[in-house]
Coordinates of C-alpha atoms in Angstrom, one line a residue:
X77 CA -19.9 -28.6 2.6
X78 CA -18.5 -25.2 4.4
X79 CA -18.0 -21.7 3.0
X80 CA -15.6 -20.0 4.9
X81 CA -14.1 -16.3 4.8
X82 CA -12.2 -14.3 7.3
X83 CA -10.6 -10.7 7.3
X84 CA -7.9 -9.9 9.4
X85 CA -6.0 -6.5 9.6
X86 CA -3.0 -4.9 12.4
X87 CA -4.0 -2.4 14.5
X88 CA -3.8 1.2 13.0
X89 CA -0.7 1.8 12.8
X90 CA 1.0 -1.4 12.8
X91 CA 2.6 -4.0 10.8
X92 CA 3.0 -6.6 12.3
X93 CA -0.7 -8.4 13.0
X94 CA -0.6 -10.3 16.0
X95 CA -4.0 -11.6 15.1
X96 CA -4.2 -15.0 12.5
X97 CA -6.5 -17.1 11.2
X98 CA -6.7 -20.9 10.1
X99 CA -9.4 -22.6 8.1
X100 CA -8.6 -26.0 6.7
X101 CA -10.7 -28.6 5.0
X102 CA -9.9 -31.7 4.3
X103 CA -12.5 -33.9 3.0
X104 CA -15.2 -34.0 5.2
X105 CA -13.0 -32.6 8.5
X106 CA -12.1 -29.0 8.8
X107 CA -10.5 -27.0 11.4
X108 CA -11.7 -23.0 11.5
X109 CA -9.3 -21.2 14.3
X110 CA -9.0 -17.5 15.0
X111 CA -6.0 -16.5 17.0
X112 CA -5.0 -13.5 19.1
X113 CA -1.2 -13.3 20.2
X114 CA -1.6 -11.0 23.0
X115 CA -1.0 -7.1 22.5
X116 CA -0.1 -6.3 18.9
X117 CA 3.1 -5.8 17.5
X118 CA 5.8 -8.0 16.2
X119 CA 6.2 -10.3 19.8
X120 CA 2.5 -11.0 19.5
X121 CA 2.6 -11.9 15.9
X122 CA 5.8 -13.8 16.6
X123 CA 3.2 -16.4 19.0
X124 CA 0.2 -15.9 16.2
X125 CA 2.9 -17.5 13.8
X126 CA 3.7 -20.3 16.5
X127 CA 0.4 -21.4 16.9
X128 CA -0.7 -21.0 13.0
X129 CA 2.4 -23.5 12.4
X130 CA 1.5 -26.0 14.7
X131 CA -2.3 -25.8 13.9
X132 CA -1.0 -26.3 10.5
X133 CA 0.8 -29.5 10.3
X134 CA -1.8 -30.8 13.1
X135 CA -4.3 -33.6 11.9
X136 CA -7.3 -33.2 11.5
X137 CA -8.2 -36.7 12.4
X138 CA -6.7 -36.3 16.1
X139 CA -8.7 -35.1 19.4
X140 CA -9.1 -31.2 20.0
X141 CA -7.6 -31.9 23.4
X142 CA -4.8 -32.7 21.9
X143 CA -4.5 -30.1 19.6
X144 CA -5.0 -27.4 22.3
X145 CA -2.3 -29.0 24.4
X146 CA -0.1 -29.1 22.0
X147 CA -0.3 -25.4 20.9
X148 CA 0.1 -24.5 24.3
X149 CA 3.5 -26.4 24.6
X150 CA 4.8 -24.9 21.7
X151 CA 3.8 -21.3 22.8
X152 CA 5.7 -21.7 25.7
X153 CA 8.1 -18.8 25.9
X154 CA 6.3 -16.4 24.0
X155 CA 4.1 -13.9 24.8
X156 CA 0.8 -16.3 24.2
X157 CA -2.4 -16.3 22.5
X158 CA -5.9 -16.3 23.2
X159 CA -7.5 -19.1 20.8
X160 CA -10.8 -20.5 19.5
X161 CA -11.0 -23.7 17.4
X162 CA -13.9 -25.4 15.8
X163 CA -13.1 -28.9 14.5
X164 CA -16.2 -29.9 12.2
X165 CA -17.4 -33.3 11.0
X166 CA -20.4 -33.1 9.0
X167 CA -22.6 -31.3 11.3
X168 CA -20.8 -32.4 14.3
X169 CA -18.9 -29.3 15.9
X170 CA -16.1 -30.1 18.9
X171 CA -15.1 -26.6 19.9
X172 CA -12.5 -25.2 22.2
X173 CA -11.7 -21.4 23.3
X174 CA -9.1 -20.4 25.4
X175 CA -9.3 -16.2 26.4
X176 CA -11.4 -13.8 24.4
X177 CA -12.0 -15.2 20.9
X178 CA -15.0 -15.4 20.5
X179 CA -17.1 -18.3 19.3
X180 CA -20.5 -17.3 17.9
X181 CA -23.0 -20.1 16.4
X182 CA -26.0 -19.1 14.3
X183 CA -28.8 -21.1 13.7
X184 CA -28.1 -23.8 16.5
X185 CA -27.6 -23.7 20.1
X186 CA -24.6 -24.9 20.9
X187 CA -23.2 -24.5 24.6
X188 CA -20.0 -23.2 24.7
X189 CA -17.8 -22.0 27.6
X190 CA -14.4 -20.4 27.2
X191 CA -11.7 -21.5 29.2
X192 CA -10.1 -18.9 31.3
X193 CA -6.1 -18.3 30.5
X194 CA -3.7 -17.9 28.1
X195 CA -2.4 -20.6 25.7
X196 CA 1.6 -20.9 26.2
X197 CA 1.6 -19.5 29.9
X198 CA -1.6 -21.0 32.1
X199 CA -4.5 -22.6 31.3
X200 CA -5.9 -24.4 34.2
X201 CA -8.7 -26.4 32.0
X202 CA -9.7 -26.9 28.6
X203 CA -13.0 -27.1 28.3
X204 CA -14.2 -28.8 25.1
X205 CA -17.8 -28.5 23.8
X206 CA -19.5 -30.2 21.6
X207 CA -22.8 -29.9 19.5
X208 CA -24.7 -31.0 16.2
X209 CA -24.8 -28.1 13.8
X210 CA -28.5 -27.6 11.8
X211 CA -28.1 -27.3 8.1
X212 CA -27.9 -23.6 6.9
X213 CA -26.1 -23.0 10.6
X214 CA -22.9 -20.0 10.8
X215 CA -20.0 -20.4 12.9
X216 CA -18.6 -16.4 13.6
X217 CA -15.5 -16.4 15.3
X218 CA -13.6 -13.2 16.0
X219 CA -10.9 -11.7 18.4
X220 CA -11.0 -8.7 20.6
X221 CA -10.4 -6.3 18.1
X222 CA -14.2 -6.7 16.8
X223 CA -16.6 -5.3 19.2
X224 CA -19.0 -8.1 21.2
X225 CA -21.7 -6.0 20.3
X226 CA -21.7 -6.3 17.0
X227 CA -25.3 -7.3 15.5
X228 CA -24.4 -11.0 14.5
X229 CA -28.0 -12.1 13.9
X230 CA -29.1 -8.9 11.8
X231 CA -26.2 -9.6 9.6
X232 CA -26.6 -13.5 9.3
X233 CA -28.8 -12.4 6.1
X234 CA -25.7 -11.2 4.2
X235 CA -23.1 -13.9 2.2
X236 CA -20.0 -15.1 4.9
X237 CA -17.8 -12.4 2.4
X238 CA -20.3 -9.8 3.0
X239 CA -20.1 -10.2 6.8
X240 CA -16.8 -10.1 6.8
X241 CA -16.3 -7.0 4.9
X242 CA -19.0 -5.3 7.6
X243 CA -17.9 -6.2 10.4
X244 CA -14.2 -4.9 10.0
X245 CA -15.5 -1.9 8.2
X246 CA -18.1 -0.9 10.7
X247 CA -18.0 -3.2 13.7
X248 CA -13.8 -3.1 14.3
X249 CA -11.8 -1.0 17.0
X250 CA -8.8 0.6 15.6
X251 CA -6.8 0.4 19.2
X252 CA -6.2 -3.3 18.3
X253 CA -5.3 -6.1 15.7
X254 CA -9.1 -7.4 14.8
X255 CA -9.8 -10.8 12.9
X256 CA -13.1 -12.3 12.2
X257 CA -13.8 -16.0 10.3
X258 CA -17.5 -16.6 9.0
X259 CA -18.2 -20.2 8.3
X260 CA -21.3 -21.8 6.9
X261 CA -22.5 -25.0 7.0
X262 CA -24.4 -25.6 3.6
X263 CA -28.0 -26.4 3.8

């Protein structure tokens, strides 16, 4: 069983968030995705919306691969995305990042390698990892607009809500959209 939450806000000043988020469950699969349509503004929320669809109607029951692929046909001819996606099974994680979403894992080492690119122009390899996920273990995912420095593992004490709330209050830059997903894998 997951408990998921994720905050996503525009860029000061903006409307439009080019930033989105998915988190699906469905029985014991789910599908936790943070996506970054590049820049901020109505064009990169346009490709955000794109990919949100397609990750939407996608099953959860199909290969990652595939589901990468797909989302970067579809973004063709926009202005693209940076993307993570974690597809969990039980405590089985398949992963894939494309750009500078972050994937974070907490409680388990989990190798994972983004793939250089951008989803809907040129990627020239997903790289998909996979890993077993210990009970109690947190998934953080977040875009750009979150600082990598933020202090993950000194928050891991506080609930997936909590972190969430802290790390766009304190830990997010104003100059761009910022998302961040918190998922836990009950112990």
């Amino acid at each position: 069983m997951l408990t998921i939450a994720h905050r996503t806000r525009p860029k000061d000043g903006e409307h439009a968030n080019g930033d989105a988020v998915v988190a699906r469950q469905e029985g014991e699969r789910a599908l936790v995705a943070v996506i970054d349509g590049l820049g901020h503004g109505e064009l990169a929320a346009l490709a955000a919306t794109r990919a949100v669809d397609f990750l939407s109607s996608w099953s959860l029951d199909g290969e990652l691969l595939a589901a990468m692929q797909g989302m970067h046909e579809v973004l063709r001819g926009t202005r693209g995305v940076a993307a993570s996606l974690c597809l969990l099974h039980g405590p089985s994680l398949i992963c894939c990042g494309v750009g500078n979403v972050e994937i974070r894992c907490l409680g388990t080492k989990v190798p994972i390698l983004p793939s250089p690119g951008v989803l809907g122009a040129r990627v020239l390899q997903f790289r998909i990892c996979r890993g077993e996920l210990a009970p109690g273990s947190r998934l953080v995912l977040f875009s750009d607009g979150i600082s990598q420095r933020s202090p993950l593992e000194a928050l891991r004490r506080l609930d997936p809500e909590a972190m969430c709330d802290e790390l766009m209050g304190n830990h997010r830059k104003p100059t761009d959209d910022a998302t961040v997903l918190v998922c836990d894998l009950k112990a």
